[in-house]
mmCIF file of C-alpha atoms in Angstrom:
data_model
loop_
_atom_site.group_PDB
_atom_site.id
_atom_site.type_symbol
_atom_site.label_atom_id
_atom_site.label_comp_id
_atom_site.label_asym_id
_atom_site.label_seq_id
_atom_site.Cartn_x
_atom_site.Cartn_y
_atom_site.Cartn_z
ATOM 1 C CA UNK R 1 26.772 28.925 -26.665
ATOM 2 C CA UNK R 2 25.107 26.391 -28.973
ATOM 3 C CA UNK R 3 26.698 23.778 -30.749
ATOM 4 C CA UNK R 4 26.972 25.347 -34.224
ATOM 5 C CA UNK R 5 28.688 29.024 -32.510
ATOM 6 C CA UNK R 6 31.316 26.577 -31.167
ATOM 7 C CA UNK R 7 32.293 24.943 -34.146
ATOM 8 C CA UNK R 8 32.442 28.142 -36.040
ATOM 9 C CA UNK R 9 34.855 29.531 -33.322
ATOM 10 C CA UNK R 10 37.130 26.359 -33.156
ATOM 11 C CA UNK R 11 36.738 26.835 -36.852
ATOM 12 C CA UNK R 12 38.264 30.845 -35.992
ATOM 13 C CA UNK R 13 40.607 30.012 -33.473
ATOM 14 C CA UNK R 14 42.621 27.019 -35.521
ATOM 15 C CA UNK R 15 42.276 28.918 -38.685
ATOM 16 C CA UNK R 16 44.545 31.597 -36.948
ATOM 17 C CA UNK R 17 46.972 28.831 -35.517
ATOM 18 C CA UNK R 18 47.171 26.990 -39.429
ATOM 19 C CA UNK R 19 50.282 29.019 -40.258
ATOM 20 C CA UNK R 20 53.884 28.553 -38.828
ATOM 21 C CA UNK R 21 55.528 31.992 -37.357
ATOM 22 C CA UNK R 22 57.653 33.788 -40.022
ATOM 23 C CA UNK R 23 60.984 33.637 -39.296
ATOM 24 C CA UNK R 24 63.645 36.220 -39.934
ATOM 25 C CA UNK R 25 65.351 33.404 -42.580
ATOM 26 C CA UNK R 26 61.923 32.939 -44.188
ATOM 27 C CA UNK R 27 61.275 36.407 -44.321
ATOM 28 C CA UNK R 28 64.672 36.955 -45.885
ATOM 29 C CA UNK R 29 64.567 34.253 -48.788
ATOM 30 C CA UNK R 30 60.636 35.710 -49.416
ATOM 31 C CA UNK R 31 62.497 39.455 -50.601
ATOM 32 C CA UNK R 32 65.130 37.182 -52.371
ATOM 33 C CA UNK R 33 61.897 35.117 -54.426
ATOM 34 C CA UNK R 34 60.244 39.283 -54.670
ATOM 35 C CA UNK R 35 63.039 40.614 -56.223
ATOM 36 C CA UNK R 36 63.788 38.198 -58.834
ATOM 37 C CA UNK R 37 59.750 37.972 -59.382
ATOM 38 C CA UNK R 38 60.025 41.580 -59.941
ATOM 39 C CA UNK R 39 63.040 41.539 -62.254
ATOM 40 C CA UNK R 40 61.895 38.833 -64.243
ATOM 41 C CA UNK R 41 58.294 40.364 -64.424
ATOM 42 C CA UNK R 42 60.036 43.469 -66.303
ATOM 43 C CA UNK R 43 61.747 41.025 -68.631
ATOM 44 C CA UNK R 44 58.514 39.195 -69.730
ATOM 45 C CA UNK R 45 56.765 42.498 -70.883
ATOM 46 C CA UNK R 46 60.150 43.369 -72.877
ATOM 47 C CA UNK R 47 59.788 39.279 -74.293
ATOM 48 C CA UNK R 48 55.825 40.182 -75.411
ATOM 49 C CA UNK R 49 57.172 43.157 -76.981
ATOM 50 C CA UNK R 50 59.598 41.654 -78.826
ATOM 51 C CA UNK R 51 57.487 38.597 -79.743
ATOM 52 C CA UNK R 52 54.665 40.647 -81.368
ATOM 53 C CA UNK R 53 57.286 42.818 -83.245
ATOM 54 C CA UNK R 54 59.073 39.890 -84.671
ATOM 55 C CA UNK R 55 55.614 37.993 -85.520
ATOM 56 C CA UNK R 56 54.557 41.027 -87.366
ATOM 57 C CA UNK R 57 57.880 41.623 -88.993
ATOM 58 C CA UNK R 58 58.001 37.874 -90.406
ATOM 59 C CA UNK R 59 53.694 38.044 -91.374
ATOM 60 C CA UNK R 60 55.294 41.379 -93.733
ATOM 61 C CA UNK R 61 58.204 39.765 -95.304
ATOM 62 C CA UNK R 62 57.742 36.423 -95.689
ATOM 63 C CA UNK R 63 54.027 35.533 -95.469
ATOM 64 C CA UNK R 64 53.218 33.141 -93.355
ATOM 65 C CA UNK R 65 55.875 31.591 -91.313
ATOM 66 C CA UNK R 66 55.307 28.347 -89.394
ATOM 67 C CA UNK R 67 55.404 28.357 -85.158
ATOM 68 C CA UNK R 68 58.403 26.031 -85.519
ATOM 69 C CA UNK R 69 60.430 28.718 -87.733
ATOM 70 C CA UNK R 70 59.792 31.316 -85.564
ATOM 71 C CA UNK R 71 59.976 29.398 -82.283
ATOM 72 C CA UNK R 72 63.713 28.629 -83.645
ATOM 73 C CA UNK R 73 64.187 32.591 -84.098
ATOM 74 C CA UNK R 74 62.650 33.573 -80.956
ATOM 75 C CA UNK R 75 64.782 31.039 -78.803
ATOM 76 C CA UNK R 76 67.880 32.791 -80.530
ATOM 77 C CA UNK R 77 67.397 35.969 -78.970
ATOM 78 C CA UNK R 78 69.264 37.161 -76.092
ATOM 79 C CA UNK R 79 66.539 38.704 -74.182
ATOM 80 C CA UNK R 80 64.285 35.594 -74.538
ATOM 81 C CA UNK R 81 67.579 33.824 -73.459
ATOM 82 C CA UNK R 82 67.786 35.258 -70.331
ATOM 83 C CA UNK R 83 64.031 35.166 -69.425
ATOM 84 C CA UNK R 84 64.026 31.777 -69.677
ATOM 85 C CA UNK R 85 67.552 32.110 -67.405
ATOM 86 C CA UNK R 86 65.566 33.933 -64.506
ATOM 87 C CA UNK R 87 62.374 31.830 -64.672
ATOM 88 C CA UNK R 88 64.946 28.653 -63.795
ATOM 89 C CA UNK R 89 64.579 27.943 -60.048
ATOM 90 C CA UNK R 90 63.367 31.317 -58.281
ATOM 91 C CA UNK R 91 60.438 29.687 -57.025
ATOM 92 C CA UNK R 92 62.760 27.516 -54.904
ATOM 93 C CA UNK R 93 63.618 30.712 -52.529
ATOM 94 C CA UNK R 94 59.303 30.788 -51.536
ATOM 95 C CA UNK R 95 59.654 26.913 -51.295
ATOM 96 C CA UNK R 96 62.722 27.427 -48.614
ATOM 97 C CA UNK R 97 61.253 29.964 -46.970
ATOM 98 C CA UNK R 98 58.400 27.661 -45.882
ATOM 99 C CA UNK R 99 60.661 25.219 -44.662
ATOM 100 C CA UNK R 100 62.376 27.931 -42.514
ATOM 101 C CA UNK R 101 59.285 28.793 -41.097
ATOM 102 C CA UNK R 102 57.861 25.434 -40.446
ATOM 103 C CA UNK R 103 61.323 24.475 -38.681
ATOM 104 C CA UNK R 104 61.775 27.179 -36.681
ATOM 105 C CA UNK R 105 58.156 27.282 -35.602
ATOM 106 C CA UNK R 106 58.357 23.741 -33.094
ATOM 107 C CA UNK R 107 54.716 25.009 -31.695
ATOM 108 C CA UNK R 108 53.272 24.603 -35.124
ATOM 109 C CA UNK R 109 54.509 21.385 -35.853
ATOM 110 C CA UNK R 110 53.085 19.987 -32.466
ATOM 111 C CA UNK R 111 49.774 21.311 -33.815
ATOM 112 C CA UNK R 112 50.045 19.525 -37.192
ATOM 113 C CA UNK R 113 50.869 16.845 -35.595
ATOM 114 C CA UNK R 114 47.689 16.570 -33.229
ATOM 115 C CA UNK R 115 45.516 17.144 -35.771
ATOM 116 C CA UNK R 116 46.902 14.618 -38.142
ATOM 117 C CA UNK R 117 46.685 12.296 -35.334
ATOM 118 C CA UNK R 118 42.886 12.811 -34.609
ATOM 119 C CA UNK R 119 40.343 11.443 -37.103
ATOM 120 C CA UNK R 120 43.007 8.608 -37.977
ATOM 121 C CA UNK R 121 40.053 6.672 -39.973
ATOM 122 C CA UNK R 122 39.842 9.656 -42.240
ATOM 123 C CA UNK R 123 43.415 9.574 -43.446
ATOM 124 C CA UNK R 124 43.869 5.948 -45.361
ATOM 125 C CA UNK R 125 47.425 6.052 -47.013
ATOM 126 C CA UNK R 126 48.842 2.893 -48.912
ATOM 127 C CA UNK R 127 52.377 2.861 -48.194
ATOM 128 C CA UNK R 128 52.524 0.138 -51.048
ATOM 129 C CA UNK R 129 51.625 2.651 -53.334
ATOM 130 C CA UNK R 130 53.917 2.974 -56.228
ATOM 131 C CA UNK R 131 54.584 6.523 -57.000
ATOM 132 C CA UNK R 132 54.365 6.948 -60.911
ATOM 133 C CA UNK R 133 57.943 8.351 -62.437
ATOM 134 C CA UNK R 134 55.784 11.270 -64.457
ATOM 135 C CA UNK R 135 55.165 12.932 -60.677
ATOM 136 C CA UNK R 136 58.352 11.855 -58.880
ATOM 137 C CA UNK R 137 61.078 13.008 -61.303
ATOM 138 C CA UNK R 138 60.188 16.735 -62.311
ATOM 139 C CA UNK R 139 59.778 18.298 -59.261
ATOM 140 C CA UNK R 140 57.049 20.702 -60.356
ATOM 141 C CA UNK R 141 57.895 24.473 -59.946
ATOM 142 C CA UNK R 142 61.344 23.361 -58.496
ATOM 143 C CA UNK R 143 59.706 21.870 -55.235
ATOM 144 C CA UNK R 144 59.911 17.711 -54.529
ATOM 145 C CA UNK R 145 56.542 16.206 -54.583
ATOM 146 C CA UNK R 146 57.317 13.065 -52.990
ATOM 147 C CA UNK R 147 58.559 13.093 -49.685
ATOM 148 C CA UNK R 148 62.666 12.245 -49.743
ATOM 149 C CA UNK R 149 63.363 11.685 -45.596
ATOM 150 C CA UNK R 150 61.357 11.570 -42.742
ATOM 151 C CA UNK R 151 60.721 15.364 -41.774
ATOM 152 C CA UNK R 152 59.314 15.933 -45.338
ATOM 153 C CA UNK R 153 57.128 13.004 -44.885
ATOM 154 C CA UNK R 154 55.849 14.581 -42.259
ATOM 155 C CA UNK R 155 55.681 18.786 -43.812
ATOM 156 C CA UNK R 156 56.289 18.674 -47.100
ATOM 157 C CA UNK R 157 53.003 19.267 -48.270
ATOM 158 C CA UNK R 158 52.572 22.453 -45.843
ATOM 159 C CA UNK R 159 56.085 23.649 -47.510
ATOM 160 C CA UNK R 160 54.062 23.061 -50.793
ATOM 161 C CA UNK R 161 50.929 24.940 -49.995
ATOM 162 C CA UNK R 162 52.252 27.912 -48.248
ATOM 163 C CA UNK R 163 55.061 28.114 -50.442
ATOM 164 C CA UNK R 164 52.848 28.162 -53.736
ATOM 165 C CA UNK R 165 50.529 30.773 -51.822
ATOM 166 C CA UNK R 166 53.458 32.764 -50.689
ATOM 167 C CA UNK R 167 53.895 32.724 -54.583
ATOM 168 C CA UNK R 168 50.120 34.205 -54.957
ATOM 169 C CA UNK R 169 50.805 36.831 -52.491
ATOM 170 C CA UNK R 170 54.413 38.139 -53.097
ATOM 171 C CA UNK R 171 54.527 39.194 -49.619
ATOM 172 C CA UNK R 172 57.258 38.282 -47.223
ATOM 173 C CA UNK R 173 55.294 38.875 -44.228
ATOM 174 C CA UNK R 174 51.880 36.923 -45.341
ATOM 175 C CA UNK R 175 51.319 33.393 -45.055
ATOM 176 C CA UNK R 176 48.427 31.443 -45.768
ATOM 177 C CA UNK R 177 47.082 28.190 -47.450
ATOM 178 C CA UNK R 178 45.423 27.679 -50.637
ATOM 179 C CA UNK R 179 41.875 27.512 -49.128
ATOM 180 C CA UNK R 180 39.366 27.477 -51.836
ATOM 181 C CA UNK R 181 39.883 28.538 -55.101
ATOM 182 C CA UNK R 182 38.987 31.052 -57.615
ATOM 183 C CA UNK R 183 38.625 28.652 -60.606
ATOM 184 C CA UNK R 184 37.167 26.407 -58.765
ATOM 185 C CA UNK R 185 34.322 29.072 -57.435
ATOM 186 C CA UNK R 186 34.010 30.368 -60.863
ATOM 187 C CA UNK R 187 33.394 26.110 -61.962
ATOM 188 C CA UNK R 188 31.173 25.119 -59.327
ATOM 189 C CA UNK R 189 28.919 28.927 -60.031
ATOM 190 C CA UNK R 190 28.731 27.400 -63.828
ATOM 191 C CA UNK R 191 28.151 23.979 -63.830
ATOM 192 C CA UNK R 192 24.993 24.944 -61.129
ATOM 193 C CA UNK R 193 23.847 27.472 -63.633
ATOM 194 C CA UNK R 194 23.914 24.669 -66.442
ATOM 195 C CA UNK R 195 22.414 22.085 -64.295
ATOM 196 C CA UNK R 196 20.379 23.928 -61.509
ATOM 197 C CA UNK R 197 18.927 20.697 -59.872
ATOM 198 C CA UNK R 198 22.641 19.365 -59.672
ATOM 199 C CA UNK R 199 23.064 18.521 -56.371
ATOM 200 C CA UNK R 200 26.074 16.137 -55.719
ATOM 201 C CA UNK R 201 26.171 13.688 -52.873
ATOM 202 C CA UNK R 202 29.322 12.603 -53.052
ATOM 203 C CA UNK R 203 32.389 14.118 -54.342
ATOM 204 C CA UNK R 204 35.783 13.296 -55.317
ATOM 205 C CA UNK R 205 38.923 15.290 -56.071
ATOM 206 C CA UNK R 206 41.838 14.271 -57.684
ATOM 207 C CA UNK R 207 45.213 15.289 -57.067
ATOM 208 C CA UNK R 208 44.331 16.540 -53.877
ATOM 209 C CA UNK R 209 47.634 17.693 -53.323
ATOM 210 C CA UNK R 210 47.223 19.267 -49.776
ATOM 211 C CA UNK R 211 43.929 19.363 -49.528
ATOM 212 C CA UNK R 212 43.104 23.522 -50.311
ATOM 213 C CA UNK R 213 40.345 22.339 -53.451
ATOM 214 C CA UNK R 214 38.935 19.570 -51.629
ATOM 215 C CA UNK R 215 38.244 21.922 -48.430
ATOM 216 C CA UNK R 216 36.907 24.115 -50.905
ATOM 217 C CA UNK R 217 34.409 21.676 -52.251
ATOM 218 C CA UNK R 218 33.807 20.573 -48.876
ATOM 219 C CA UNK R 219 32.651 23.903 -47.636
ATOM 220 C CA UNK R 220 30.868 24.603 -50.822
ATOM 221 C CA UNK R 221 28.847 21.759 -50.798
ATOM 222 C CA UNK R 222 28.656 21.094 -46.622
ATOM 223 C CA UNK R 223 25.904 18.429 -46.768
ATOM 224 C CA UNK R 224 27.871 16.251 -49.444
ATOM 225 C CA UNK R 225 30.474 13.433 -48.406
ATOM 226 C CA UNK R 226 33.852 15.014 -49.861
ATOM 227 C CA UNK R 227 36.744 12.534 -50.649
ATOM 228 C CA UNK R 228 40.564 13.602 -52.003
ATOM 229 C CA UNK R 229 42.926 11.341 -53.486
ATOM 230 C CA UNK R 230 46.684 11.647 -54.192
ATOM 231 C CA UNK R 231 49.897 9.824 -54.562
ATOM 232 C CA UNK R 232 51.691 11.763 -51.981
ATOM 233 C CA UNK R 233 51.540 10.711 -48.825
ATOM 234 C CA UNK R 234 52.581 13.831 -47.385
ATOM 235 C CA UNK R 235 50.093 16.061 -48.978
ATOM 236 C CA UNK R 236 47.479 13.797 -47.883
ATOM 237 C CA UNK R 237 48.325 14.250 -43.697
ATOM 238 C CA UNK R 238 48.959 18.132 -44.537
ATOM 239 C CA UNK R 239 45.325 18.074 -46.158
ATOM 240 C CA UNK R 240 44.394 16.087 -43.488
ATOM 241 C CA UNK R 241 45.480 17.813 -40.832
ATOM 242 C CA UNK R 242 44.160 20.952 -42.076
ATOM 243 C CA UNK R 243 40.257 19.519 -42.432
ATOM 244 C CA UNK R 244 40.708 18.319 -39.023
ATOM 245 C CA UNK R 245 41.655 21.873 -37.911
ATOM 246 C CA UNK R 246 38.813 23.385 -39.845
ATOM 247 C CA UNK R 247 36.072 20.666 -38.470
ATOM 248 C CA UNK R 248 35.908 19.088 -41.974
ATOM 249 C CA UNK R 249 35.054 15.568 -42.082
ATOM 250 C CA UNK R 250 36.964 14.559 -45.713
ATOM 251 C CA UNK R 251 38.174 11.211 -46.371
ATOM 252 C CA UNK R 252 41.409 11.467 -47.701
ATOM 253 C CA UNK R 253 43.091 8.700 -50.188
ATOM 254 C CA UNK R 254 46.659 7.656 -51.011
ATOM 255 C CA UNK R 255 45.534 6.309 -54.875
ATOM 256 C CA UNK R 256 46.405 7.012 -58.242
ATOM 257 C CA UNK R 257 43.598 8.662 -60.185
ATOM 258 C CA UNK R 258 44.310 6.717 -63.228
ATOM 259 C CA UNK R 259 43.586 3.538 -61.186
ATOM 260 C CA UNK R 260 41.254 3.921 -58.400
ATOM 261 C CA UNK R 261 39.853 1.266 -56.539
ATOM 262 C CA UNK R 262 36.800 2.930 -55.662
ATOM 263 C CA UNK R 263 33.585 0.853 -56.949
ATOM 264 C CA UNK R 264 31.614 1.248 -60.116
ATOM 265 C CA UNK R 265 29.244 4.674 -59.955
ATOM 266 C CA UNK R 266 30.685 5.726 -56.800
ATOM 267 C CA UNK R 267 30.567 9.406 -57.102
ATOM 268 C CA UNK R 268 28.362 11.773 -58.573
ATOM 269 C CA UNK R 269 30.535 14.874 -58.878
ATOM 270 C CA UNK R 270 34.437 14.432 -59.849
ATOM 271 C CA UNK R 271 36.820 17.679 -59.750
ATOM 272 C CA UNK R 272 40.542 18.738 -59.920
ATOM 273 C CA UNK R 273 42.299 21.902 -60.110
ATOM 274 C CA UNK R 274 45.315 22.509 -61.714
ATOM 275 C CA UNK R 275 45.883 18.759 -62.861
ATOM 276 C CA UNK R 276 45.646 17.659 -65.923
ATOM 277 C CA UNK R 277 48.958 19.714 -67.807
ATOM 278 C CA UNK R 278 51.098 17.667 -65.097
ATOM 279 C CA UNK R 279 50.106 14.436 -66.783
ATOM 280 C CA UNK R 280 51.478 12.595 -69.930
ATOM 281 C CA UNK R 281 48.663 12.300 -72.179
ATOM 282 C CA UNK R 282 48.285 8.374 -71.973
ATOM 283 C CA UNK R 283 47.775 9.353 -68.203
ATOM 284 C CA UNK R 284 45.808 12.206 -68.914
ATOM 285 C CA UNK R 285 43.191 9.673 -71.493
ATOM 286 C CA UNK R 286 43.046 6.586 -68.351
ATOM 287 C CA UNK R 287 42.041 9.289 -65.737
ATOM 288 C CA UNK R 288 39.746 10.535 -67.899
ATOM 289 C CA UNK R 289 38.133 7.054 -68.072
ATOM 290 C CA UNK R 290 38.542 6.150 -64.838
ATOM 291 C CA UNK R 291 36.581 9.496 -63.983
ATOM 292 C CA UNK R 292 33.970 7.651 -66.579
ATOM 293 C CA UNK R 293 33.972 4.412 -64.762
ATOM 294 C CA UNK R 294 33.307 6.169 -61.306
ATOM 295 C CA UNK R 295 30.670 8.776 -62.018
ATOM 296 C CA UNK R 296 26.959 7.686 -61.172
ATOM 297 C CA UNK R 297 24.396 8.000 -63.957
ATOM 298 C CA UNK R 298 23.478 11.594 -64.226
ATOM 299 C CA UNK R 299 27.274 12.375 -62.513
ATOM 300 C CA UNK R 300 29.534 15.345 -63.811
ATOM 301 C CA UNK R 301 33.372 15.484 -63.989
ATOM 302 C CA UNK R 302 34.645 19.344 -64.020
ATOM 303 C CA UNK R 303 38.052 19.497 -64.348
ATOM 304 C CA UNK R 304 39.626 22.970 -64.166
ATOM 305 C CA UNK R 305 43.076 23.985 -65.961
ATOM 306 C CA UNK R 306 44.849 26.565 -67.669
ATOM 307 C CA UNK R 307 44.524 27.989 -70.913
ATOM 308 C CA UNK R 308 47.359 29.132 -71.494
ATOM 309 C CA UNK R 309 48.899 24.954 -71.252
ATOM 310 C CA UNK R 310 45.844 23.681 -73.014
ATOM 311 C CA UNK R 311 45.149 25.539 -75.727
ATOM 312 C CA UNK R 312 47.126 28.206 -76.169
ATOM 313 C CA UNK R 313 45.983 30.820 -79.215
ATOM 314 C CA UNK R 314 49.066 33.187 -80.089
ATOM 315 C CA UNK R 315 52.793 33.128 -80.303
ATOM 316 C CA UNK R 316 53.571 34.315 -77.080
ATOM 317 C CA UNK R 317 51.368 31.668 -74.949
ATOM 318 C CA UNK R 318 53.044 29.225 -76.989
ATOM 319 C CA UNK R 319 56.726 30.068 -76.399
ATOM 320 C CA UNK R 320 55.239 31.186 -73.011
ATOM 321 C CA UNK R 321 54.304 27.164 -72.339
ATOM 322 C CA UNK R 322 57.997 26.267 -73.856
ATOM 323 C CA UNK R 323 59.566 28.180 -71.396
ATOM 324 C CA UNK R 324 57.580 26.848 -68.750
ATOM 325 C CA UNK R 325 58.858 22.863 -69.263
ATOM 326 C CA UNK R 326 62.626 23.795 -68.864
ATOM 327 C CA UNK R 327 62.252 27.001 -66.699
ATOM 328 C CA UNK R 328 59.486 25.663 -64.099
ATOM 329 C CA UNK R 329 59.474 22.027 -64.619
ATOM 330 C CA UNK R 330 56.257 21.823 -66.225
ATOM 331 C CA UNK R 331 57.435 18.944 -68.336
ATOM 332 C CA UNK R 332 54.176 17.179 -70.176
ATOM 333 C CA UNK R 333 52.543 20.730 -71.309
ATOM 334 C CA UNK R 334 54.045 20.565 -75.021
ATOM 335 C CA UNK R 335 52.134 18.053 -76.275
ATOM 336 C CA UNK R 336 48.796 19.304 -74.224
ATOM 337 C CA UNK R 337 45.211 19.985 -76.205
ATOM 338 C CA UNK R 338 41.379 20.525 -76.149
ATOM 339 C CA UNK R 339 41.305 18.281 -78.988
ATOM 340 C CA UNK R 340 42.713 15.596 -77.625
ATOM 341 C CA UNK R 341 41.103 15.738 -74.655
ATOM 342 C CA UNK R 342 37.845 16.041 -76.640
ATOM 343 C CA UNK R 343 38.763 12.365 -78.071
ATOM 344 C CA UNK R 344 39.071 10.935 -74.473
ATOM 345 C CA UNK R 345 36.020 12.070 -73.471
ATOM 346 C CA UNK R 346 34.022 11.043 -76.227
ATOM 347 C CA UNK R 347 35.810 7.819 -75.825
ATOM 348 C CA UNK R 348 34.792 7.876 -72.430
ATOM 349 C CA UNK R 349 31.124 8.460 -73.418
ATOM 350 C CA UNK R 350 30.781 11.448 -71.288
ATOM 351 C CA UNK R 351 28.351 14.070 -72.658
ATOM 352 C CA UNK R 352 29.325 17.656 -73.302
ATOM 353 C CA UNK R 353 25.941 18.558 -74.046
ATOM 354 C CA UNK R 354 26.060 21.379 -71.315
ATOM 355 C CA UNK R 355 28.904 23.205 -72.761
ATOM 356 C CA UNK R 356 31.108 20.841 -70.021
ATOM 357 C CA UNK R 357 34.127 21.398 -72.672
ATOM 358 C CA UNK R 358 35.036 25.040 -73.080
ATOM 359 C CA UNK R 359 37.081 28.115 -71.493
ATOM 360 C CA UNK R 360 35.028 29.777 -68.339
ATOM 361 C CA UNK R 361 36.868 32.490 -67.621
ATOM 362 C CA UNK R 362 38.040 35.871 -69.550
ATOM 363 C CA UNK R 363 41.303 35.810 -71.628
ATOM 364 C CA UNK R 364 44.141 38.783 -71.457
ATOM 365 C CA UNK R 365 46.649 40.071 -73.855
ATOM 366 C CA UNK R 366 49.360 37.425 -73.094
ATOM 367 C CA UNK R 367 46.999 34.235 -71.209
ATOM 368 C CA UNK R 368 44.248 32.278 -71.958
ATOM 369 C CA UNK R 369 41.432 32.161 -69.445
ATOM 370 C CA UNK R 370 40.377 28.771 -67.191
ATOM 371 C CA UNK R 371 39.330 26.359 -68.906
ATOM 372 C CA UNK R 372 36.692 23.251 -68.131
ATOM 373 C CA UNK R 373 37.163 20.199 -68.843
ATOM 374 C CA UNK R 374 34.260 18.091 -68.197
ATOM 375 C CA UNK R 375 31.656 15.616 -69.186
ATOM 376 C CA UNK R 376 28.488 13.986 -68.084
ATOM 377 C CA UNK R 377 27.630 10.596 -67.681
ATOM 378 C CA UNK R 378 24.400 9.487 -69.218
#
C-alpha cells in the first residue's frame, strides 16, 4: 500500500470515528427540536400568507405605507405573535442533544482528545485573549459561544457543529459535522471563473468557528497553506482536532479578526462563512480593513453571507430578520447592508471590479440568495 492509499484510508477510518454514539437522551431531545421545527415550519407559511395579504391590502387603501407602519401592524397580530413565540429557544433541544451524545460517548472524547493533543504546534491559542462582549453575550441560536467551565472548554465547539448540522439534517438518528460548505463551493467555483489564473498560496479564514469552512478550503485548495482564526478557544481544539483526524495540516489561531497580528500582505486569499451579520457594523468596517491590510497585492477577500440579513428585498425577509434578533439571538442583523458594506470596502481600497460585491446564488419566494462580499487588492 503506498503512502497516498494510507492516508486516504486513515482519512476513511477517522472520518467514521468523528461522531459521538447517539444516545437514547440525544435521540429523544432531536424528536423534541423535529417537532417544534415542524410546527413552527407550518406557522411561517401561514405568517407569509398573511404578510403578503396585509401588504397588498395597505398598497389598495392607503397608497404607500412605510416598513415601519406596517412592521408596527404586523407585530400586532396574533399569529405573527406566536411565530416569533416558537422560534424562541427550540434550537437549544439539537444543542442538548449533542451534549448528551458527546457525554455519554467516553470513547469519543478519548479520541478528541488524542487528536487535539497531536500536532500541538498547529493549535496556537492566546489565553490572554479578550473575548469581545458583541460574541460573548448573545449566545447565537441559543447555544454559548465561549466556553463557561472546563468540560465546554474542552467540547463545546463539537456541541456547536453537530448541533447546528443536526439542525441541517432534522434527523434524530444522523450526526455529522459541517464539512465543507455549499456557499462556500458555490464562492470558490465563482471567484475561479472571474479570475481563472487565481491560485492562492495562502489562505485565511475568519471566524473559524470549528473548523468545517477552513477544512473545506483546505481540501479545496490541498497545495495552499490554510490558516483559521477565532476567539473561541474551544472551537479552535474542536477544529483542530478534526484536521488532525482528517490528515489536514491547518494552523489554527486564537485572534480577533478585527485585530490580527499577522504581518502586512500575509495572505493572498481571505474567506468566512456565515460571519459578517454576527458583527456590529463598527466591527464589521475594522475587519473589513484588516482583511485590506493582510491581503498580498493581487489578493482577494470573499466573504460569504446571507441575503436574507444583508439585504433583504420584501416585507417578509424584513420582519423575517426582526424576528430573528429576539427569536434566535441574531442581535446586530437590523442595522445590516450592501451599502454600507460597499463604503468599507471602498474605504478599504479593495476593487470590486470582478463583480466581488453581489448575490451568487438564486433567490426564493420568502429568502434572498448568498451573497459575496468581497474585494481585491490592487
Amino acid at each position: 500500500m503506498n503512502q497516498k492509499t494510507m492516508k486516504t484510508e486513515v482519512k476513511k477510518v477517522n472520518l467514521e470515528a468523528l461522531y459521538p454514539k447517539i444516545s437514547k437522551e440525544g435521540q429523544e431531545l432531536c424528536q423534541k427540536w423535529i417537532e417544534k421545527f415542524q410546527a413552527s415550519k407550518s406557522v411561517f407559511y401561514e405568517v407569509a400568507e398573511l404578510v403578503k395579504a396585509e401588504v397588498e391590502k395597505w398598497t389598495a387603501t392607503e397608497g404607500k405605507p412605510t416598513y415601519s407602519e406596517i412592521r408596527q401592524h404586523l407585530l400586532a397580530n396574533d399569529l405573527v405573535t406566536k411565530f416569533q413565540q416558537m422560534r424562541t429557544g427550540p434550537a437549544g433541544f439539537v444543542f442538548n442533544a449533542a451534549r448528551a451524545d458527546i457525554s455519554a460517548d467516553l470513547d469519543y472524547q478519548q479520541r478528541i482528545k488524542d487528536w487535539e493533543n497531536t500536532s500541538r504546534e498547529l493549535l496556537n491559542l492566546d489565553p490572554e485573549l479578550k473575548i469581545p462582549t458583541y460574541v460573548s453575550r448573545p449566545n447565537f441560536h441559543w447555544c454559548p459561544y465561549v466556553a463557561t467551565n472546563d468540560w465546554e472548554e474542552q467540547f463545546l465547539g463539537c456541541v456547536w457543529d453537530i448541533g447546528t448540522s443536526i439542525m441541517g439534517q432534522s434527523s434524530p438518528t444522523v450526526r455529522s459535522y459541517s464539512l465543507g460548505s455549499g456557499r462556500l463551493s458555490r464562492m470558490v467555483s465563482y471567484v475561479c471563473e472571474q479570475i481563472p489564473d487565481f491560485r492562492p498560496q495562502r489562505i485565511l479564514d475568519i471566524g473559524c468557528s470549528a473548523g468545517g469552512s477552513t477544512i473545506f478550503m483546505a481540501m479545496e485548495f490541498p497545495e495552499a497553506e490554510v490558516y483559521g482564526i477565532d476567539v473561541s478557544s474551544s472551537m479552535l481544539r474542536c477544529g483542530h482536532a478534526l484536521s488532525v483526524a482528517l490528515d489536514l495540516p491547518i494552523h489554527y489561531h486564537q485572534m480577533d479578526a478585527s485585530q490580527t497580528s499577522f504581518p502586512d500582505g500575509s495572505f493572498d486569499l481571505i474567506v468566512s462563512n456565515i460571519v459578517f451579520h454576527e458583527l456590529p457594523n463598527s466591527i464589521r468596517r475594522k475587519v473589513i480593513l484588516e482583511c485590506s491590510r493582510l491581503l498580498s497585492p493581487g489578493g482577494i477577500m470573499a466573504h460569504m453571507e446571507g441575503g436574507t440579513y444583508m439585504a433583504p428585498t420584501n416585507i417578509f425577509q424584513k420582519l423575517w430578520r426582526e424576528l430573528d434578533i429576539h427569536g434566535n439571538n441574531e442581535w446586530y442583523v437590523g442595522n445590516a447592508s450592501m451599502e454600507k458594506l460597499a463604503v468599507y470596502i471602498q474605504e478599504a481600497g479593495l476593487s470590486t471590479k470582478k463583480d466581488l460585491l453581489q448575490k451568487i446564488t438564486p433567490s426564493s419566494e420568502f429568502f434572498e440568495g448568498a451573497l459575496l462580499i468581497g474585494g481585491q487588492k490592487t
